[in-house]
GROMACS .gro file of C-alpha atoms in nm:
model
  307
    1UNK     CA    1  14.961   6.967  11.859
    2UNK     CA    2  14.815   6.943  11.515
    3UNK     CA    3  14.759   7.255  11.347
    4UNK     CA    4  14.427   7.301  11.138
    5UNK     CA    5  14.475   7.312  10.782
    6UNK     CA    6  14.234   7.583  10.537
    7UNK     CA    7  14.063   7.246  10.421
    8UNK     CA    8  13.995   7.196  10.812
    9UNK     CA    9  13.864   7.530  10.863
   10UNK     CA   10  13.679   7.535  10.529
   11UNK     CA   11  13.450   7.198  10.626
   12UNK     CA   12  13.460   7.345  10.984
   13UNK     CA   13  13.272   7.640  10.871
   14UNK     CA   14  13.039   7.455  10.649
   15UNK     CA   15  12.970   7.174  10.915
   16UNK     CA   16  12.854   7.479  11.127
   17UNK     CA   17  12.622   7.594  10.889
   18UNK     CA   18  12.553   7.389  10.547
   19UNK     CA   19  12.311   7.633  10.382
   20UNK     CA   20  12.625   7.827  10.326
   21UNK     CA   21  12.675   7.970  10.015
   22UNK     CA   22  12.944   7.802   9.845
   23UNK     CA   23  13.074   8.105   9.645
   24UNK     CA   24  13.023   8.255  10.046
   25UNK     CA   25  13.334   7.990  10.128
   26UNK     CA   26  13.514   8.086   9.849
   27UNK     CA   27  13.523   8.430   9.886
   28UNK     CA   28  13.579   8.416  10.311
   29UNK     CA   29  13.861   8.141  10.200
   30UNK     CA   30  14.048   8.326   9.886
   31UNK     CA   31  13.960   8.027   9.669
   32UNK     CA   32  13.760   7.919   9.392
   33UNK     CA   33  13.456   7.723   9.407
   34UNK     CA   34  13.567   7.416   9.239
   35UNK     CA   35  13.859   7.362   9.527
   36UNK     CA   36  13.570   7.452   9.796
   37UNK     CA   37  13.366   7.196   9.654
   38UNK     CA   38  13.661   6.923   9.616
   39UNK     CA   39  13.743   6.989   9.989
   40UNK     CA   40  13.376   6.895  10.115
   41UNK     CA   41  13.368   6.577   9.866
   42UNK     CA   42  13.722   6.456  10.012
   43UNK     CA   43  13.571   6.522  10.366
   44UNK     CA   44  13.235   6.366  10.283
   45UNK     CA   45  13.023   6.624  10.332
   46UNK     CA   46  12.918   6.764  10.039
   47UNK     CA   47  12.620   6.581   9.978
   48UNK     CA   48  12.506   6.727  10.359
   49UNK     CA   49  12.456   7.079  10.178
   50UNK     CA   50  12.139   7.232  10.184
   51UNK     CA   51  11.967   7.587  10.036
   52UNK     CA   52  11.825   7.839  10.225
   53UNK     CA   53  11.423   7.832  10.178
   54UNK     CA   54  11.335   8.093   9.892
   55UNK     CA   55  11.059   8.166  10.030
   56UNK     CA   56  11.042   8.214  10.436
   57UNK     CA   57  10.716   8.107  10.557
   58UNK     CA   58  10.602   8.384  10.783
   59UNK     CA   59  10.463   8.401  11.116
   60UNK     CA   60  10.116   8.297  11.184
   61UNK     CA   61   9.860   8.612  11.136
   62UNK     CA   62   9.766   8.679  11.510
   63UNK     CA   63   9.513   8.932  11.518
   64UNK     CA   64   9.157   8.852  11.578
   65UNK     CA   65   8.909   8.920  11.335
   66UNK     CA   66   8.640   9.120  11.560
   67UNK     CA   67   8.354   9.213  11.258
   68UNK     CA   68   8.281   9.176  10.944
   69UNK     CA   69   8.087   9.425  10.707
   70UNK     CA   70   7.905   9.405  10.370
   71UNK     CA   71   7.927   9.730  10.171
   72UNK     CA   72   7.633   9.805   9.917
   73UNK     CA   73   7.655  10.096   9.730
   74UNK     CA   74   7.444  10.262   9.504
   75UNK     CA   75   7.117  10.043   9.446
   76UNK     CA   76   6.953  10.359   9.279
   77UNK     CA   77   6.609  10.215   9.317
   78UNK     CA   78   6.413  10.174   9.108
   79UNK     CA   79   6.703  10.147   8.819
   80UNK     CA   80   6.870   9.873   9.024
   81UNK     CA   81   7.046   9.563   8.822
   82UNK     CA   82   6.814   9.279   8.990
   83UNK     CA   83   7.064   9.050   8.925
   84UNK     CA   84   7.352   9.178   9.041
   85UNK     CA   85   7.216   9.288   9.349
   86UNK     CA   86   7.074   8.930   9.383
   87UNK     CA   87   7.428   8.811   9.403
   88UNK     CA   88   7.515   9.061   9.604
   89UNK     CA   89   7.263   8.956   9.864
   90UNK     CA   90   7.296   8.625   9.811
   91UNK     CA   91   7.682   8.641   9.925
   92UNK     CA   92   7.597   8.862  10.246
   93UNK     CA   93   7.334   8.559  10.357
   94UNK     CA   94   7.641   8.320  10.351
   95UNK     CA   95   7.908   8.559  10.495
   96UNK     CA   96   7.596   8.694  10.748
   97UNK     CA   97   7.781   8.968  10.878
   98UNK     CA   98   7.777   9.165  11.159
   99UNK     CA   99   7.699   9.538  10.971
  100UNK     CA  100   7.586   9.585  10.631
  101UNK     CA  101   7.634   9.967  10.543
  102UNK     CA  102   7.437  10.070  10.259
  103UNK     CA  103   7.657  10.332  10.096
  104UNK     CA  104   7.437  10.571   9.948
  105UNK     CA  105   7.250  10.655   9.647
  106UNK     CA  106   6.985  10.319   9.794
  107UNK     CA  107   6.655  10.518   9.533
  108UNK     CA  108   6.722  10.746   9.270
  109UNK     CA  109   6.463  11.073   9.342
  110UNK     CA  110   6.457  11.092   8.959
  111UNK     CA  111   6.165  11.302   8.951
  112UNK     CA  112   6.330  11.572   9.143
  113UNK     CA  113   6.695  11.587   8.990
  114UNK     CA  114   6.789  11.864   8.834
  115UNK     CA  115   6.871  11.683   8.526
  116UNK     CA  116   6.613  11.654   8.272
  117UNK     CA  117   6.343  11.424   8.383
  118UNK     CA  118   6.167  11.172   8.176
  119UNK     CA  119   5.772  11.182   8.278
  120UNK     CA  120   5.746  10.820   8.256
  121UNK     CA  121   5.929  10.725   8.525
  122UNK     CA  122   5.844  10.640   8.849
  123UNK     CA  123   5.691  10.898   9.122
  124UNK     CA  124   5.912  10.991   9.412
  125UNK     CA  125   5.589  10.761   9.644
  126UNK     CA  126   5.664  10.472   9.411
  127UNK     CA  127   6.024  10.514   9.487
  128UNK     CA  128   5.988  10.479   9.829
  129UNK     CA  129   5.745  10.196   9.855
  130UNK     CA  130   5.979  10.017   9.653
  131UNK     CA  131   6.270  10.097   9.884
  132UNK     CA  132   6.066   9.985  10.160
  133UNK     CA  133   6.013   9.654  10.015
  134UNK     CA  134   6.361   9.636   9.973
  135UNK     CA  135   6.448   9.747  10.381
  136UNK     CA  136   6.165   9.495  10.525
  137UNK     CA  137   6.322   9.176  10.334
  138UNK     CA  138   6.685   9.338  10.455
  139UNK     CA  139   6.587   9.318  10.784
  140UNK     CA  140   6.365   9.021  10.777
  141UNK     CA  141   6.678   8.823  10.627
  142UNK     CA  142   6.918   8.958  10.857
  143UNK     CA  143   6.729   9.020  11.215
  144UNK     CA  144   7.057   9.039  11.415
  145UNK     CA  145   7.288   9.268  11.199
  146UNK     CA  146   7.323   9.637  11.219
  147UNK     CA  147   7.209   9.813  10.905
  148UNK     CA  148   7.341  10.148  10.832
  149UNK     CA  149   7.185  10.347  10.582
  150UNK     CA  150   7.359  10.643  10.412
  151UNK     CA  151   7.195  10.898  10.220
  152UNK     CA  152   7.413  11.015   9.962
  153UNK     CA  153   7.360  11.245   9.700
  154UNK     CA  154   7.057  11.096   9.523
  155UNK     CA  155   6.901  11.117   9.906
  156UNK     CA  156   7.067  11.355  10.117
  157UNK     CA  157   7.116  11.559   9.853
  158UNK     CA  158   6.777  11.564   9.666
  159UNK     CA  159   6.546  11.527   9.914
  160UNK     CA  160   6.746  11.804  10.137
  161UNK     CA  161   6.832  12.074   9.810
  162UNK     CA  162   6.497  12.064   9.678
  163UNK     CA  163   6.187  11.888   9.871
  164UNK     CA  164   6.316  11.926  10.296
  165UNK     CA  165   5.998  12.021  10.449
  166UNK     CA  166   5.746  11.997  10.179
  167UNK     CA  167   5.464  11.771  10.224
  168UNK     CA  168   5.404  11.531   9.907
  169UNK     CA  169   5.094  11.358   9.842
  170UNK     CA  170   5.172  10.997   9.927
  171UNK     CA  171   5.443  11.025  10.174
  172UNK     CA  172   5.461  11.069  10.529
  173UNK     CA  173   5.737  11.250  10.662
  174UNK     CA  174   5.940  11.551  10.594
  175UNK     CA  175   6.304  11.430  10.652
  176UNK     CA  176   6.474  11.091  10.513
  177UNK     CA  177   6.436  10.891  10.775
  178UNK     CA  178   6.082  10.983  10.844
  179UNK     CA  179   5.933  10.907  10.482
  180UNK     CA  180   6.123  10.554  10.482
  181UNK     CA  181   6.050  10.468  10.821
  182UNK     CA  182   6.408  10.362  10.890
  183UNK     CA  183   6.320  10.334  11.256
  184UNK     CA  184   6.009  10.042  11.202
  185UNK     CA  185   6.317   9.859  11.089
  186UNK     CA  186   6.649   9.972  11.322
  187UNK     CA  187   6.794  10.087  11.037
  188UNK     CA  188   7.025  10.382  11.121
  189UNK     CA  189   7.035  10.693  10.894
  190UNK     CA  190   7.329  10.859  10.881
  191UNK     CA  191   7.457  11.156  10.631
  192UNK     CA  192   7.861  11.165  10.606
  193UNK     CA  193   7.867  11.563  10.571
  194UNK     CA  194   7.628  11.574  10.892
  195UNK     CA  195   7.808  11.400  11.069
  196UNK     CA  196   8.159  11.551  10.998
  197UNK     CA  197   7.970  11.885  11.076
  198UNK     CA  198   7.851  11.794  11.378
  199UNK     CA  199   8.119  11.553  11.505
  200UNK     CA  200   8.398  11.693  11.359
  201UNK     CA  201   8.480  11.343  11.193
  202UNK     CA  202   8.373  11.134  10.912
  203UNK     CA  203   8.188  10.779  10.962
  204UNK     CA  204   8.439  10.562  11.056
  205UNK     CA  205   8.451  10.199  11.131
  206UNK     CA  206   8.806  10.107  11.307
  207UNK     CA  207   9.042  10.303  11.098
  208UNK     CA  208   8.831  10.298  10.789
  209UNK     CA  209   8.607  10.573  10.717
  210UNK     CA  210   8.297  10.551  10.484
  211UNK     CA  211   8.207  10.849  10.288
  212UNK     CA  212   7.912  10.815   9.992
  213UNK     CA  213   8.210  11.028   9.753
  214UNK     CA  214   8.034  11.308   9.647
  215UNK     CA  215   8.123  11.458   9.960
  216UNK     CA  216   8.470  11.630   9.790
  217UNK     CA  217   8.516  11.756   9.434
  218UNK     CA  218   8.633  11.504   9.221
  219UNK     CA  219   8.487  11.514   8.874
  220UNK     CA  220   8.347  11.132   8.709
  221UNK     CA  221   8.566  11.230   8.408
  222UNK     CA  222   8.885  11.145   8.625
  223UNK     CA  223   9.022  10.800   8.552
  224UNK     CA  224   9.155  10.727   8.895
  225UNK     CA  225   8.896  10.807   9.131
  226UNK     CA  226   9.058  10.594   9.424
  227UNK     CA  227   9.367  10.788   9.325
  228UNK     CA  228   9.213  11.114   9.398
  229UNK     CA  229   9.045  11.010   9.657
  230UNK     CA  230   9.414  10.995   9.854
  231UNK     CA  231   9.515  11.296   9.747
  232UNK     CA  232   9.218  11.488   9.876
  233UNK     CA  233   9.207  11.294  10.227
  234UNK     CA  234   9.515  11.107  10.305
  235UNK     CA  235   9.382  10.860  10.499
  236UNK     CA  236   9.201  10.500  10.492
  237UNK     CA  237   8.890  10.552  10.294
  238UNK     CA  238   8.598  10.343  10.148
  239UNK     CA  239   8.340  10.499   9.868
  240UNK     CA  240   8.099  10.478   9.651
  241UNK     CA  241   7.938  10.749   9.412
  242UNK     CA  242   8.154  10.684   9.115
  243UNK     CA  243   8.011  10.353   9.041
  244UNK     CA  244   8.335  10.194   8.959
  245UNK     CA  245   8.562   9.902   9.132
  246UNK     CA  246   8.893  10.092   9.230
  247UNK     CA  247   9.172  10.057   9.492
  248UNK     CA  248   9.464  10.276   9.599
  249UNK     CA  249   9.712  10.193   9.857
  250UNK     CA  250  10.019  10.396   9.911
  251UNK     CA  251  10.259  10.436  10.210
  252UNK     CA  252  10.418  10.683  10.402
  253UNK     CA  253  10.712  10.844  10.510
  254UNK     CA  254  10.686  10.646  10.825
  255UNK     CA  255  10.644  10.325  10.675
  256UNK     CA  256  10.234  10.308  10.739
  257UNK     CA  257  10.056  10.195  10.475
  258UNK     CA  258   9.689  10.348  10.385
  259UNK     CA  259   9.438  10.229  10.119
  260UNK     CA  260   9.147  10.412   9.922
  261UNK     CA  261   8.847  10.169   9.790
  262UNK     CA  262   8.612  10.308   9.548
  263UNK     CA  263   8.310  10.016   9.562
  264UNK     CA  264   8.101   9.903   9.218
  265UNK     CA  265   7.766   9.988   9.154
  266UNK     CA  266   7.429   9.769   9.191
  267UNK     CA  267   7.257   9.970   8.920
  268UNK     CA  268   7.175   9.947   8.540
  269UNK     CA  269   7.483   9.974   8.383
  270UNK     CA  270   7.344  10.153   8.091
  271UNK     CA  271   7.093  10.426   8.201
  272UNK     CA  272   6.899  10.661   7.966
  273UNK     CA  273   7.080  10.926   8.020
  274UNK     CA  274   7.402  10.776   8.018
  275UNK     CA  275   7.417  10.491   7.788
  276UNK     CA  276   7.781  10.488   7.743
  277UNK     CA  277   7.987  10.451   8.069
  278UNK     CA  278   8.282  10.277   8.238
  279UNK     CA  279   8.041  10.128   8.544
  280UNK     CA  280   8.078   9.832   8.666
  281UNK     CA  281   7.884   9.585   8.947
  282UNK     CA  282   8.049   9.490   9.265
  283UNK     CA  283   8.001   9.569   9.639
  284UNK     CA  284   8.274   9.509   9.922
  285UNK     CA  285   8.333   9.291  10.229
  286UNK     CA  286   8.538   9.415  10.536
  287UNK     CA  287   8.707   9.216  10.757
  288UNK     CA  288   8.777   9.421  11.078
  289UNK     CA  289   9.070   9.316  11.419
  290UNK     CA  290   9.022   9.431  11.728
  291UNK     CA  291   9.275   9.669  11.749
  292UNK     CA  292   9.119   9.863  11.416
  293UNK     CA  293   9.286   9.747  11.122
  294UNK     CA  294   9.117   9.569  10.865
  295UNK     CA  295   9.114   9.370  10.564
  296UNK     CA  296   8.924   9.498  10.220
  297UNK     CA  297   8.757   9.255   9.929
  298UNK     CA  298   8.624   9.490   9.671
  299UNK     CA  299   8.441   9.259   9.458
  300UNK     CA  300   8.336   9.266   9.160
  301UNK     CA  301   8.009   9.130   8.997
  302UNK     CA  302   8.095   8.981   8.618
  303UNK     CA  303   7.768   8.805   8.403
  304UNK     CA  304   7.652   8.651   8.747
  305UNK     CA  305   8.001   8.550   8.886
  306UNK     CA  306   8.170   8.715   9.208
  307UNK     CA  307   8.483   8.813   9.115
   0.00000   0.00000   0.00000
C-alpha cells in the first residue's frame, strides 16, 4: 500500500480547489511558500492556478419596477428659471412617467407675504393665470399621467394664513383648488399637514413619503438640511422647501437602510430679496417596485446640463 506523501496531499488539496491561496497551503501544510510552489511545478500543476474574482458579480436585480415619478419642486411662479424648468420638462417628456408630483411652492403669492413686498410685481390674478398656463400645457403634454399638486408654504400657507375666504377681484374661488381650477385639469390638490391631520399619515408613495419641508422646524441657515430632516422623522423622506440638492441615507440597528432627499429648486437663483444664496436647480426621478421600495435620482440642473 503506498502511503501519501505531504507533497501528495499538498497537490491533492490544490487539485481540489486551485483558487487556493498559496500562503493558505503553506500555513495548513507548516511550510513556506517557495516549497508549496516547487511541489505544484514538480507535479505540473502550477500553471493550473487561478485567483478568486475580486470582484463577485452579484445576482441579477429581480424586483419589478412598478412606477416611475418626476418630482418638481418649487417653480415659484412667476420667478421661475425658464430654463431650467425647460430641462426639467423636457426630461419628464422622455422618461413620461406615470406621476409627476409637483412639490410645492408651484406660484409665489408675493403680494401677500409677510415679507416686504415690492409694488411692481405681479398681482396675486396674474399669478394665477400664469400658473394656469403652466397646468393646461402640463396636462396637455402628459394626458395619461397623474399630476399631484402640493401646496406648500407659498400656497397652503399664504393663501390659507392670510386671504382663505376672501373674495379678490379677478379670481374665482375661495380655496386653492378652486381659484386654479385644479379639477378642469385632474390635477389633485393635496396639503401634507392636511393630510397628516386628517389621515394620521404623511403623503406617501410606497415607502417614500413626500412632504413640501416646511412642515417641521428646520431653519435655511442649517447646512445639512437632508441631515435634519432624519433626525426629525426617521424615516424615508423626499422634500423640497430648502431649494437645495441634498441626500441622507443612514441605517439602522436592524440593518434597514433609510434615505432623506432634499430636491433643487426651479426658481431664480438670485431673487431680490435674497441675492446671495446656496440654491441650486434640479428636480428628482423615482423609480418605484412593487413591493414599495424604490430607487431615487436627485438631479441636478448645471448651465443647461442634467447632472
Amino acid at each position: 500500500m503506498t502511503v501519501a506523501t505531504k507533497a501528495d496531499a499538498i497537490v491533492a488539496r490544490f487539485l481540489t480547489d486551485t483558487t487556493i491561496p498559496i500562503t493558505q497551503l503553506a500555513r495548513d501544510y507548516g511550510t513556506s511558500r517557495s516549497q508549496i510552489r516547487r511541489v505544484l511545478k514538480r507535479a505540473g500543476v502550477y500553471g493550473k492556478a487561478s485567483r478568486k474574482p475580486f470582484i463577485v458579480p452579484a445576482p441579477k436585480f429581480s424586483k419589478k419596477i412598478a412606477s416611475v415619478e418626476i418630482i418638481l419642486a418649487d417653480l415659484h411662479i412667476p420667478h421661475h428659471d425658464e430654463e431650467a424648468l425647460s430641462v426639467a420638462y423636457r426630461y419628464a417628456l422622455d422618461v413620461q412617467p406615470d406621476r409627476i408630483y409637483l412639490l410645492g411652492d408651484v406660484l409665489d403669492f408675493h403680494k401677500i407675504s409677510y415679507f416686504s413686498r415690492d409694488p411692481e410685481e405681479d398681482d396675486i390674478a396674474d399669478e394665477i393665470e400664469k400658473t394656469k398656463d403652466f397646468l393646461s400645457q402640463l396636462r396637455g403634454d402628459f394626458p395619461n399621467t397623474e399630476i399631484v399638486f402640493e401646496g406648500g408654504n407659498h400656497v397652503s400657507g399664504r393663501w390659507e394664513n392670510y386671504m382663505a375666504g376672501t373674495a379678490i377681484k379677478g379670481v374665482d374661488g375661495l380655496d386653492c383648488d378652486q381659484i386654479l381650477g385644479l379639477d378642469q385639469w385632474d390635477i389633485r390638490y393635496v396639503s401634507a399637514i392636511e393630510e397628516k391631520q386628517l389621515t394620521g399619515s404623511w403623503p406617501h408613495y410606497g415607502q417614500l413619503y413626500h412632504i413640501h419641508g416646511h412642515e417641521y422646524r428646520i431653519g435655511f441657515g442649517a447646512i445639512n438640511m437632508a441631515k435634519l430632516m432624519k433626525d426629525r422623522t426617521g424615516d424615508n423622506v423626499i422634500f423640497g422647501h430648502f431649494h437645495r440638492t441634498q441626500e441622507y441615507y443612514w441605517q439602522n440597528i436592524s440593518g434597514d437602510v433609510y434615505g432623506c432627499w432634499g430636491v433643487g429648486c426651479l426658481c431664480d437663483l438670485h431673487p431680490r430679496f435674497m441675492p446671495g444664496n446656496q440654491w441650486n436647480h434640479g428636480f428628482a426621478v423615482v423609480y418605484f417596485n412593487e413591493d414599495g421600495t424604490f430607487m431615487v435620482e436627485n438631479k441636478k440642473i448645471v448651465e443647461g446640463m442634467v447632472l
